[in-house]
Amino acid sequence: MAAAAEIADTDVAAAVAAPTGAPATAPADGAAPAEDSEAAAAAKAARQLEKKLKKEQQKKEQKEKKEKKAAAAAAASAKKKGQSNEGMDVGKEEDFPRWYNQVITKSELIEFYDISGCYILRPWSFSMWDSIRDFVDVAIKKQGVRNAYFPLFVSQDRLEKEASHIEGFAPEVAWVTRSGQTDMEKPIAVRPTSETIMYPAFAKWIRSHRDLPLKLNQWSNVVRWEFKHPTPFLRSREFLWQEGHTAFATQEEADAEVLAILDLYRDVYETLLAVPVIRGRKSEKEKFAGGLYTTTVEGFIPSTGRAIQGATSHCLGQNFGKMFGITYLPESGGAAKTVWQNSWGLTTRSIGVMVMTHGDDKGLVLPPRVATLQVIVIPIVVKGREEEMASHARRIADELSEAGLRADVDARTDKTPGWKFSQWELKGVPVRVELGPRDVEASSAVAVRRDTFAKTTYPWASLVDDVRALLDVIQADMLAAARATVSSRITIVHGWEGFVPILDAKGMAVAPWCTTVECEEDVKKRSEAASLAAAAAASAAAGEAAGEADERALSGAAKTLCMPFKEELDKMGVPEMAEGACCFACERAAVAFTLWGRSY
């Protein structure tokens, strides 16, 4: 069906685009003119295509109607039984997109907004961004980076000054074209990134070698508008980030900082968020537009089999310095020299990656170091002892808080202990401390881990130290479990055969590659075609419409994720490149082992 649609689309396009006039070859006596028969065939194909698309749309509408009816019935049933619809009602592996939307809204991370691609970050998620921001801010200040703030708007002339740079962002730029009811003489862009905003100022501030290095960072929002399917945290039209911009006298200094910042980003993910990442260098096709080279930390979501770019650190070389005239007089004297520059950024996407990595069927699972609340104390009351139990619970929560842990008590009397357990599991609090009458009599409390639900009884006398140690264990265990899962999805391949099946099995492939743009484009086309064929076959077997297969296949193409650093390849067990090794996808000589996958 997909192939038929392609042919029909081509015929219709040809009929619309075909020039009028005499045919190149005269028709035989009694035969219809060539253009008439071609037009008739095209018209017939167009009617068939329209009929097919209409049928597919009807099927889709019927399916959606059926799903809505089932959801309404389930909600009515739950209400009749006295159940709450506040919890999760879909499994992570059952329907990942619906699971993700539920977990980020029901756990109160996100509230949807009436402009597509824009979201409200609620306190539960913004406190996590605060933790990430504090972690990064302390680290970069130790490296001599200072915070500043530059305007949100950039003139068209400035934005378009670097051709390859703007080409990379052009489809995503949002423009202000009117003030009130008056059209502006020149449109003004809302920043998609700040190179062209900052660098004219750099050119003013840098005059001598004494002005270097210049290291600035800003915490801000940016707007990138052009895409069809926004996803909260991962792909939104407005998002929060930090962007660092630095200038050096030498390439060696710039190169060293690129790697230092990349290691910081790895620490954000692994030390703070318990999310394993792979460090490496982007291909020429995937590097930052206008830059010299790009390094990245790549995450992976096992449930979807898709990689995701976690953060990037770019060496811009001297391109922007030459463009904006950022030069300095060297200490040795002589002519002015152009600076070497870097830029690097981390966004609120990191929160979404963490949610996708650790969340389960009950909701969020938060790593202790970034959790808004690390411990929730819940008294299990009995009639006549309500105030006594609540008092003990408050005392425990206060002791934990005074020791520097983020703890609170849930002493609400209108909710049952079971309801509270489910609610705090949904919100991902790492440790739940249960306190019942028997626990009070024994001067102890029960600590329950959110990640494994394992229970341990601790005496009051050592509860603070025990819970602190437990949080450290949870943090380490979450990273280890996630790392083991990601490692199990990486396969080494040396030829095309088996490459696409690895991706279809929700994995990533490490392969020797020639690093040419032509080959990368070819891999994308071939893998997409294979994905389309497989999806069409699966749809035919399931009785689905061809359009559904096409939609799935659009994101089925493979792409380079990065060329992992040697340390990362060693962790994967990748051997040294054999002498004379060929690219896995073409006949060229292999240059580097490269990580491939499907990506968000």
Coordinates of C-alpha atoms in Angstrom, one line a residue:
M1 CA 0.0 0.0 0.0
A2 CA 2.8 2.4 0.9
A3 CA 4.4 1.8 -2.5
A4 CA 1.1 2.3 -4.3
A5 CA 0.7 5.6 -2.5
E6 CA 4.1 6.7 -3.6
I7 CA 3.4 5.9 -7.2
A8 CA 0.0 7.7 -7.1
D9 CA 1.6 10.8 -5.5
T10 CA 4.2 10.8 -8.2
D11 CA 1.6 10.6 -11.0
V12 CA -0.5 13.4 -9.5
A13 CA 2.6 15.6 -9.1
A14 CA 3.5 14.8 -12.7
A15 CA 0.0 15.7 -13.9
V16 CA 0.1 19.0 -12.1
A17 CA 3.6 19.9 -13.2
A18 CA 3.5 18.7 -16.8
P19 CA 3.7 21.6 -19.4
T20 CA 1.0 22.1 -21.9
G21 CA 1.7 21.9 -25.7
A22 CA 2.3 19.4 -28.4
P23 CA 3.7 16.0 -27.4
A24 CA 7.3 15.2 -28.4
T25 CA 6.1 12.3 -30.5
A26 CA 3.0 12.5 -32.7
P27 CA 0.3 9.9 -31.9
A28 CA -0.5 7.1 -34.3
D29 CA -3.6 7.4 -36.5
G30 CA -6.7 6.7 -34.4
A31 CA -4.8 6.8 -31.1
A32 CA -5.6 9.2 -28.3
P33 CA -3.0 12.0 -27.8
A34 CA -0.3 11.0 -25.4
E35 CA -1.1 13.8 -23.0
D36 CA -4.8 12.9 -22.9
S37 CA -4.1 9.3 -21.9
E38 CA -1.5 10.4 -19.4
A39 CA -3.8 13.0 -17.9
A40 CA -6.6 10.4 -17.7
A41 CA -4.3 7.9 -16.0
A42 CA -3.1 10.7 -13.6
A43 CA -6.7 11.7 -12.8
K44 CA -7.6 8.0 -12.2
A45 CA -4.6 7.6 -9.9
A46 CA -5.6 10.8 -8.1
R47 CA -9.1 9.5 -7.5
Q48 CA -7.8 6.2 -6.3
L49 CA -5.4 8.0 -3.9
E50 CA -8.1 10.3 -2.6
K51 CA -10.4 7.3 -2.0
K52 CA -7.7 5.4 -0.3
L53 CA -6.7 8.3 2.0
K54 CA -10.4 8.9 2.8
K55 CA -10.8 5.3 3.8
E56 CA -7.6 5.4 5.9
Q57 CA -8.9 8.6 7.7
Q58 CA -12.2 6.9 8.4
K59 CA -10.3 3.9 9.9
K60 CA -8.2 6.2 12.0
E61 CA -11.2 8.1 13.3
Q62 CA -13.0 4.9 14.1
K63 CA -10.0 3.7 16.0
E64 CA -9.7 6.9 18.0
K65 CA -13.4 6.9 18.8
K66 CA -13.1 3.3 20.0
E67 CA -10.1 4.2 22.2
K68 CA -11.9 7.2 23.7
K69 CA -15.0 5.1 24.4
A70 CA -12.8 2.5 26.2
A71 CA -11.1 5.2 28.2
A72 CA -14.4 6.7 29.2
A73 CA -15.7 3.3 30.2
A74 CA -12.6 2.6 32.3
A75 CA -13.0 6.0 34.0
A76 CA -16.7 5.3 34.8
S77 CA -15.9 1.9 36.1
A78 CA -13.1 3.3 38.4
K79 CA -15.5 6.0 39.7
K80 CA -18.2 3.4 40.4
K81 CA -15.7 1.3 42.4
G82 CA -14.6 4.4 44.3
Q83 CA -11.2 4.4 42.8
S84 CA -9.1 7.5 42.0
N85 CA -8.0 8.3 38.5
E86 CA -5.0 10.2 39.8
G87 CA -2.7 7.3 39.4
M88 CA -1.1 5.7 36.3
D89 CA -3.4 3.6 34.1
V90 CA -1.0 2.6 31.4
G91 CA 2.3 0.6 31.5
K92 CA 5.6 2.0 30.4
E93 CA 6.2 -0.9 27.9
E94 CA 2.5 -1.0 27.0
D95 CA 2.2 2.4 25.4
F96 CA 5.3 4.5 26.0
P97 CA 4.0 7.9 24.7
R98 CA 0.8 7.7 26.7
W99 CA 2.8 6.6 29.8
Y100 CA 5.2 9.5 29.4
N101 CA 2.4 12.1 29.1
Q102 CA 0.7 10.6 32.2
V103 CA 3.8 10.4 34.3
I104 CA 4.8 14.0 33.7
T105 CA 1.3 15.4 34.3
K106 CA 0.1 13.2 37.1
S107 CA 3.3 13.6 39.1
E108 CA 3.0 17.3 38.7
L109 CA 6.1 18.0 36.6
I110 CA 4.3 19.7 33.7
E111 CA 1.1 21.5 33.0
F112 CA 0.1 21.8 29.4
Y113 CA -0.4 25.2 27.8
D114 CA -2.6 26.5 25.0
I115 CA 0.4 27.2 22.7
S116 CA 1.7 23.9 21.2
G117 CA 5.2 23.1 22.3
C118 CA 5.1 25.4 25.4
Y119 CA 4.7 24.0 28.9
I120 CA 4.4 25.1 32.5
L121 CA 7.3 23.8 34.6
R122 CA 5.6 23.1 38.0
P123 CA 7.6 23.4 41.3
W124 CA 8.2 19.6 41.4
S125 CA 10.2 19.8 38.1
F126 CA 11.6 23.3 38.5
S127 CA 13.3 22.3 41.8
M128 CA 15.1 19.6 39.8
W129 CA 16.3 22.2 37.3
D130 CA 17.4 24.3 40.3
S131 CA 19.6 21.3 41.4
I132 CA 21.0 20.9 38.0
R133 CA 21.7 24.6 37.7
D134 CA 23.4 24.7 41.1
F135 CA 25.6 21.7 40.2
V136 CA 26.7 23.3 36.9
D137 CA 27.1 26.8 38.3
V138 CA 29.4 25.7 41.0
A139 CA 31.5 23.7 38.6
I140 CA 31.9 26.3 35.9
K141 CA 32.7 29.1 38.4
K142 CA 35.6 26.9 39.6
Q143 CA 36.8 27.0 36.0
G144 CA 36.7 30.8 35.9
V145 CA 33.4 31.2 34.1
R146 CA 31.2 34.2 35.0
N147 CA 27.5 34.6 34.5
A148 CA 26.0 37.4 32.4
Y149 CA 22.8 38.0 30.5
F150 CA 22.3 39.1 26.9
P151 CA 19.1 40.3 25.1
L152 CA 16.4 37.9 23.9
F153 CA 16.2 39.5 20.5
V154 CA 18.7 39.6 17.6
S155 CA 18.5 41.7 14.4
Q156 CA 18.2 39.9 11.0
D157 CA 21.5 41.3 9.8
R158 CA 23.4 39.9 12.8
L159 CA 21.6 36.5 12.7
E160 CA 22.3 36.1 9.0
K161 CA 26.0 37.2 9.2
E162 CA 27.3 33.6 9.4
A163 CA 25.7 31.8 6.5
S164 CA 26.2 28.2 7.6
H165 CA 25.2 29.0 11.2
I166 CA 21.8 30.5 10.3
E167 CA 21.2 27.8 7.7
G168 CA 21.3 25.3 10.6
F169 CA 18.7 27.2 12.5
A170 CA 16.6 29.0 9.8
P171 CA 13.6 26.7 9.9
E172 CA 13.4 27.1 13.7
V173 CA 13.7 30.9 14.1
A174 CA 10.7 32.8 15.4
W175 CA 10.4 36.3 14.1
V176 CA 8.7 39.4 15.6
T177 CA 7.2 41.3 12.6
R178 CA 4.6 43.6 14.2
S179 CA 4.4 46.1 17.1
G180 CA 0.8 46.5 18.0
Q181 CA -1.0 47.1 14.7
T182 CA 2.1 48.4 13.0
D183 CA 4.3 46.3 10.8
M184 CA 8.0 46.6 11.8
E185 CA 10.4 48.0 9.2
K186 CA 12.8 45.1 9.9
P187 CA 11.8 41.8 11.5
I188 CA 13.6 40.9 14.8
A189 CA 14.4 37.3 15.6
V190 CA 13.9 35.6 19.0
R191 CA 17.1 33.9 19.9
P192 CA 17.5 30.3 18.9
T193 CA 21.1 30.5 20.4
S194 CA 23.3 33.5 21.2
E195 CA 26.5 33.4 19.2
T196 CA 25.5 36.3 17.0
I197 CA 24.1 38.2 20.0
M198 CA 27.2 37.9 22.1
Y199 CA 30.1 38.1 19.7
P200 CA 29.8 41.7 18.6
A201 CA 30.2 42.5 22.3
F202 CA 33.2 40.2 22.5
A203 CA 34.8 42.2 19.7
K204 CA 34.5 45.3 21.8
W205 CA 35.7 43.8 25.1
I206 CA 38.8 41.8 23.7
R207 CA 41.7 44.0 22.6
S208 CA 44.8 42.5 24.2
H209 CA 46.1 39.1 25.4
R210 CA 45.3 40.5 28.9
D211 CA 41.6 40.2 28.1
L212 CA 41.9 36.5 27.5
P213 CA 40.6 34.0 28.2
L214 CA 37.0 35.5 28.3
K215 CA 34.6 33.0 29.8
L216 CA 30.9 33.8 30.1
N217 CA 27.8 31.8 30.7
Q218 CA 24.1 32.7 30.7
W219 CA 21.1 31.0 32.1
S220 CA 18.1 31.8 29.9
N221 CA 15.3 30.6 27.7
V222 CA 15.5 30.1 23.9
V223 CA 12.9 29.6 21.2
R224 CA 13.1 27.1 18.4
W225 CA 9.8 26.9 16.5
E226 CA 9.8 24.6 13.5
F227 CA 8.8 21.0 14.2
K228 CA 5.6 19.0 14.1
H229 CA 5.5 16.8 17.2
P230 CA 6.7 18.6 20.4
T231 CA 7.4 16.5 23.4
P232 CA 7.6 18.0 26.9
F233 CA 11.2 18.4 28.1
L234 CA 12.7 16.6 25.0
R235 CA 11.5 18.9 22.2
S236 CA 9.7 22.1 23.0
R237 CA 9.4 25.4 21.3
E238 CA 10.7 27.3 24.4
F239 CA 13.1 25.7 26.8
L240 CA 15.5 26.7 29.6
W241 CA 19.2 26.2 29.3
Q242 CA 22.7 27.4 30.1
E243 CA 24.9 28.4 27.3
G244 CA 28.6 29.1 27.8
H245 CA 30.7 31.1 25.4
T246 CA 34.4 31.4 25.8
A247 CA 37.4 32.9 23.9
F248 CA 41.1 31.8 24.1
A249 CA 44.4 32.8 22.6
T250 CA 45.2 29.2 21.4
Q251 CA 43.5 26.2 20.0
E252 CA 45.1 24.0 22.7
E253 CA 43.3 26.0 25.4
A254 CA 40.0 25.8 23.6
D255 CA 40.4 22.0 23.0
A256 CA 41.1 21.5 26.7
E257 CA 38.0 23.3 27.8
V258 CA 35.7 21.5 25.3
L259 CA 36.6 18.2 27.0
A260 CA 36.4 19.6 30.5
I261 CA 32.9 20.9 29.9
L262 CA 31.9 17.6 28.3
D263 CA 33.1 15.8 31.4
L264 CA 31.0 18.1 33.5
Y265 CA 28.0 17.2 31.4
R266 CA 28.7 13.6 31.9
D267 CA 28.8 14.2 35.7
V268 CA 25.4 16.0 35.6
Y269 CA 23.9 12.9 34.0
E270 CA 25.7 10.2 35.8
T271 CA 26.5 11.7 39.2
L272 CA 23.3 13.8 39.6
L273 CA 20.6 12.1 37.4
A274 CA 22.0 8.5 37.5
V275 CA 21.7 8.3 33.7
P276 CA 24.5 6.7 31.8
V277 CA 25.8 8.6 28.8
I278 CA 28.4 8.0 26.1
R279 CA 30.9 10.7 25.3
G280 CA 32.1 11.2 21.7
R281 CA 32.5 13.4 18.7
K282 CA 29.7 14.3 16.3
S283 CA 30.1 13.6 12.5
E284 CA 30.6 16.5 10.1
K285 CA 26.9 16.2 9.1
E286 CA 25.7 16.4 12.7
K287 CA 28.2 19.0 14.1
F288 CA 27.1 22.5 15.2
A289 CA 26.5 24.7 12.2
G290 CA 29.4 27.0 11.7
G291 CA 31.6 25.2 14.3
L292 CA 34.9 23.4 13.9
Y293 CA 33.8 20.2 15.7
T294 CA 31.2 19.1 18.2
T295 CA 31.4 16.7 21.2
T296 CA 28.4 15.2 22.8
V297 CA 27.1 13.1 25.6
E298 CA 24.5 10.6 24.2
G299 CA 21.8 9.0 26.3
F300 CA 19.6 6.0 25.4
I301 CA 16.0 5.2 26.2
P302 CA 15.7 1.4 26.3
S303 CA 11.8 1.4 26.2
T304 CA 11.8 3.1 22.8
G305 CA 15.2 2.0 21.5
R306 CA 16.1 5.6 20.7
A307 CA 19.1 7.6 21.6
I308 CA 19.0 11.2 22.7
Q309 CA 21.6 13.9 22.7
G310 CA 22.1 14.9 26.3
A311 CA 24.3 18.0 25.9
T312 CA 27.0 19.3 23.6
S313 CA 30.3 21.1 23.8
H314 CA 31.5 22.8 20.6
C315 CA 34.8 24.1 19.4
L316 CA 33.9 26.9 17.1
G317 CA 37.5 27.4 15.9
Q318 CA 38.2 30.9 14.5
N319 CA 35.2 31.1 12.2
F320 CA 33.0 33.4 14.3
G321 CA 36.1 35.4 15.5
K322 CA 36.9 36.2 11.9
M323 CA 33.3 37.0 11.1
F324 CA 32.8 39.4 14.0
G325 CA 36.4 40.7 14.2
I326 CA 37.3 39.3 17.6
T327 CA 41.1 39.8 17.7
Y328 CA 43.7 40.5 20.3
L329 CA 47.3 41.9 20.3
P330 CA 49.7 39.1 21.4
E331 CA 52.1 39.5 24.3
S332 CA 55.0 39.1 21.9
G333 CA 53.8 42.1 19.9
G334 CA 53.1 42.1 16.1
A335 CA 49.9 41.9 14.2
A336 CA 46.5 41.2 15.9
K337 CA 45.4 37.5 16.0
T338 CA 42.0 36.0 15.9
V339 CA 40.7 34.3 19.0
W340 CA 39.7 30.6 19.3
Q341 CA 36.1 30.1 20.6
N342 CA 33.9 27.5 22.2
S343 CA 30.2 27.3 23.0
W344 CA 28.5 24.7 25.2
G345 CA 25.0 24.1 26.5
L346 CA 22.7 21.9 28.7
T347 CA 18.9 22.2 28.7
T348 CA 15.8 21.1 30.6
R349 CA 15.8 18.1 28.2
S350 CA 18.0 16.5 30.9
I351 CA 14.9 16.2 33.2
G352 CA 13.0 14.3 30.4
V353 CA 15.8 11.9 29.8
M354 CA 15.9 11.1 33.5
V355 CA 12.2 10.5 33.7
M356 CA 12.2 8.2 30.7
T357 CA 15.2 6.3 32.0
H358 CA 14.1 5.6 35.5
G359 CA 10.3 5.8 35.5
D360 CA 8.1 2.7 35.9
D361 CA 4.5 1.7 35.8
K362 CA 3.8 3.4 39.1
G363 CA 5.2 6.7 38.1
L364 CA 8.5 8.7 38.6
V365 CA 11.5 7.1 40.1
L366 CA 13.8 10.0 41.2
P367 CA 17.5 9.7 42.0
P368 CA 18.0 11.0 45.5
R369 CA 20.5 13.8 44.6
V370 CA 18.1 15.5 42.3
A371 CA 14.8 14.6 44.0
T372 CA 12.7 17.6 45.2
L373 CA 11.9 15.5 48.3
Q374 CA 14.2 12.7 49.3
V375 CA 12.2 11.2 52.2
I376 CA 8.5 11.2 53.0
V377 CA 7.4 10.1 56.5
I378 CA 3.9 8.6 56.7
P379 CA 2.3 7.8 60.0
I380 CA 0.0 4.8 60.0
V381 CA -2.6 5.9 62.5
V382 CA -5.0 3.9 64.7
K383 CA -8.1 5.4 66.3
G384 CA -7.4 7.3 69.4
R385 CA -3.6 7.7 68.7
E386 CA -3.8 10.1 65.7
E387 CA -2.0 13.0 67.3
E388 CA 0.6 10.8 68.9
M389 CA 1.5 9.1 65.7
A390 CA 1.6 12.4 63.8
S391 CA 3.9 13.9 66.4
H392 CA 6.4 11.1 66.2
A393 CA 6.3 11.3 62.4
R394 CA 6.9 15.1 62.5
R395 CA 9.8 14.6 64.9
I396 CA 11.5 12.1 62.5
A397 CA 11.0 14.4 59.5
D398 CA 12.4 17.3 61.5
E399 CA 15.5 15.3 62.5
L400 CA 16.1 14.3 58.9
S401 CA 15.7 17.8 57.7
E402 CA 18.0 19.2 60.3
A403 CA 20.6 16.7 59.1
G404 CA 20.5 18.2 55.6
L405 CA 18.1 15.8 54.0
R406 CA 15.0 16.9 52.1
A407 CA 12.3 15.4 54.2
D408 CA 8.6 16.0 55.0
V409 CA 5.7 14.3 56.7
D410 CA 2.3 13.5 55.2
A411 CA -0.1 13.6 58.2
R412 CA -3.2 14.3 56.3
T413 CA -6.3 12.8 58.0
D414 CA -8.5 12.7 54.9
K415 CA -6.3 10.2 53.0
T416 CA -5.6 6.6 53.8
P417 CA -2.0 5.3 54.2
G418 CA -2.5 3.2 51.0
W419 CA -3.5 6.3 49.0
K420 CA -0.5 8.2 50.4
F421 CA 1.9 5.3 49.5
S422 CA 0.6 5.4 45.9
Q423 CA 0.7 9.2 45.6
W424 CA 4.3 9.5 46.8
E425 CA 5.3 6.5 44.6
L426 CA 3.8 8.4 41.6
K427 CA 5.9 11.5 42.5
G428 CA 9.0 9.4 42.7
V429 CA 10.2 10.1 46.3
P430 CA 13.3 7.9 46.8
V431 CA 12.5 6.7 50.4
R432 CA 9.2 6.3 52.3
V433 CA 9.4 6.0 56.1
E434 CA 6.4 4.2 57.5
L435 CA 5.6 4.6 61.2
G436 CA 3.0 2.5 62.8
P437 CA 2.1 1.8 66.5
R438 CA 4.3 -1.3 66.7
D439 CA 7.2 0.8 65.3
V440 CA 6.7 3.4 68.0
E441 CA 6.6 0.8 70.7
A442 CA 9.9 -0.7 69.3
S443 CA 11.4 2.8 68.8
S444 CA 12.0 2.0 65.1
A445 CA 10.7 2.9 61.6
V446 CA 10.4 1.1 58.3
A447 CA 12.2 2.6 55.2
V448 CA 10.9 1.6 51.8
R449 CA 12.9 2.2 48.7
R450 CA 11.1 3.6 45.7
D451 CA 13.4 2.0 43.1
T452 CA 13.1 -1.6 44.4
F453 CA 10.3 -1.4 47.1
A454 CA 12.7 -3.2 49.4
K455 CA 11.9 -2.6 53.1
T456 CA 14.3 -2.2 56.0
T457 CA 13.6 -1.5 59.6
Y458 CA 15.9 1.0 61.3
P459 CA 16.1 2.0 65.0
W460 CA 15.3 5.7 65.8
A461 CA 18.8 6.1 67.3
S462 CA 20.5 5.6 64.0
L463 CA 17.7 6.5 61.6
V464 CA 19.3 9.7 60.2
D465 CA 22.6 8.0 59.4
D466 CA 20.9 4.9 58.1
V467 CA 18.6 6.8 55.7
R468 CA 21.5 8.9 54.5
A469 CA 23.5 5.8 53.7
L470 CA 20.4 4.2 52.0
L471 CA 20.0 7.3 49.7
D472 CA 23.6 6.9 48.6
V473 CA 23.0 3.2 47.9
I474 CA 19.9 4.0 45.9
Q475 CA 21.7 6.6 43.8
A476 CA 24.5 4.2 43.0
D477 CA 22.1 1.3 42.3
M478 CA 20.0 3.3 39.9
L479 CA 23.0 4.3 37.8
A480 CA 24.4 0.7 37.8
A481 CA 21.0 -0.7 36.7
A482 CA 20.5 1.8 33.9
R483 CA 24.1 1.3 32.7
A484 CA 23.7 -2.4 32.6
T485 CA 20.5 -2.1 30.5
V486 CA 22.1 0.4 28.0
S487 CA 25.3 -1.8 27.7
S488 CA 23.1 -4.8 26.8
R489 CA 21.6 -2.9 23.9
I490 CA 25.0 -2.1 22.2
T491 CA 26.2 -4.5 19.5
I492 CA 29.4 -4.4 17.4
V493 CA 28.8 -5.0 13.7
H494 CA 31.2 -5.1 10.8
G495 CA 28.8 -5.2 7.8
W496 CA 25.4 -4.1 6.7
E497 CA 23.8 -7.4 7.3
G498 CA 22.3 -7.4 10.7
F499 CA 22.6 -3.6 11.2
V500 CA 18.9 -2.7 10.8
P501 CA 17.7 -5.8 12.8
I502 CA 19.8 -4.4 15.7
L503 CA 18.0 -1.1 15.5
D504 CA 14.6 -2.9 15.1
A505 CA 15.4 -4.8 18.4
K506 CA 15.7 -1.4 20.1
G507 CA 19.4 -1.4 20.2
M508 CA 22.4 0.6 19.0
A509 CA 25.2 -0.5 16.7
V510 CA 29.0 0.2 16.9
A511 CA 30.5 -0.1 13.4
P512 CA 33.7 0.8 11.5
W513 CA 32.8 3.7 9.4
C514 CA 34.5 5.8 6.6
T515 CA 33.1 9.1 8.2
T516 CA 32.0 10.6 4.8
V517 CA 28.8 12.6 4.5
E518 CA 27.8 10.6 1.4
C519 CA 27.9 7.3 3.3
E520 CA 26.0 8.8 6.2
E521 CA 23.2 10.0 3.9
D522 CA 23.2 6.6 2.2
V523 CA 22.8 4.7 5.5
K524 CA 20.0 7.0 6.5
K525 CA 18.1 6.3 3.2
R526 CA 18.7 2.6 3.2
S527 CA 17.8 2.1 6.9
E528 CA 14.7 4.2 6.4
A529 CA 13.6 2.1 3.4
A530 CA 14.2 -1.1 5.3
S531 CA 12.2 0.3 8.2
L532 CA 9.3 1.4 5.9
A533 CA 9.2 -2.1 4.3
A534 CA 9.2 -3.8 7.7
A535 CA 6.5 -1.4 9.1
A536 CA 4.3 -2.0 6.0
A537 CA 4.6 -5.7 6.3
A538 CA 3.7 -5.5 10.0
S539 CA 0.8 -3.2 9.3
A540 CA -0.5 -5.5 6.5
A541 CA -0.3 -8.5 8.9
A542 CA -2.2 -6.5 11.6
G543 CA -4.7 -5.1 9.2
E544 CA -3.7 -1.4 9.7
A545 CA -3.8 1.4 7.2
A546 CA -0.7 2.1 5.2
G547 CA -0.5 5.6 6.5
E548 CA 0.2 4.3 10.0
A549 CA 3.2 2.4 8.7
D550 CA 4.4 5.5 6.9
E551 CA 4.2 7.6 10.0
R552 CA 6.2 5.0 12.0
A553 CA 8.8 4.7 9.3
L554 CA 9.5 8.4 9.2
S555 CA 11.5 8.2 12.3
G556 CA 13.0 4.8 11.4
A557 CA 16.2 6.1 9.8
A558 CA 19.5 5.4 11.4
K559 CA 21.9 8.2 12.1
T560 CA 25.3 8.6 13.6
L561 CA 25.1 9.4 17.3
C562 CA 28.8 10.0 17.9
M563 CA 32.2 8.6 17.3
P564 CA 32.9 7.4 20.9
F565 CA 36.1 8.3 22.7
K566 CA 38.5 5.4 23.2
E567 CA 37.6 5.2 26.9
E568 CA 34.0 4.6 25.9
L569 CA 34.9 2.1 23.2
D570 CA 37.0 0.2 25.8
K571 CA 34.0 0.0 28.1
M572 CA 31.9 -1.5 25.2
G573 CA 34.6 -4.0 24.5
V574 CA 35.3 -2.7 21.0
P575 CA 38.7 -4.0 19.7
E576 CA 41.3 -1.9 18.0
M577 CA 40.5 -1.1 14.3
A578 CA 42.0 -3.9 12.2
E579 CA 44.4 -2.9 9.5
G580 CA 42.7 -2.5 6.1
A581 CA 39.2 -2.6 7.7
C582 CA 36.4 -1.4 5.5
C583 CA 33.4 0.7 6.3
F584 CA 30.4 -1.4 7.3
A585 CA 28.2 0.3 4.8
C586 CA 30.4 0.9 1.7
E587 CA 33.7 -0.1 0.2
R588 CA 35.7 2.8 1.6
A589 CA 38.4 2.4 4.2
A590 CA 37.1 2.6 7.8
V591 CA 38.3 5.6 9.8
A592 CA 36.6 5.3 13.1
F593 CA 34.3 3.1 15.1
T594 CA 31.0 5.0 15.3
L595 CA 27.8 4.6 17.3
W596 CA 24.6 4.4 15.3
G597 CA 21.0 4.3 16.3
R598 CA 17.6 5.8 16.0
S599 CA 17.3 9.1 17.8
Y600 CA 14.8 11.6 19.2

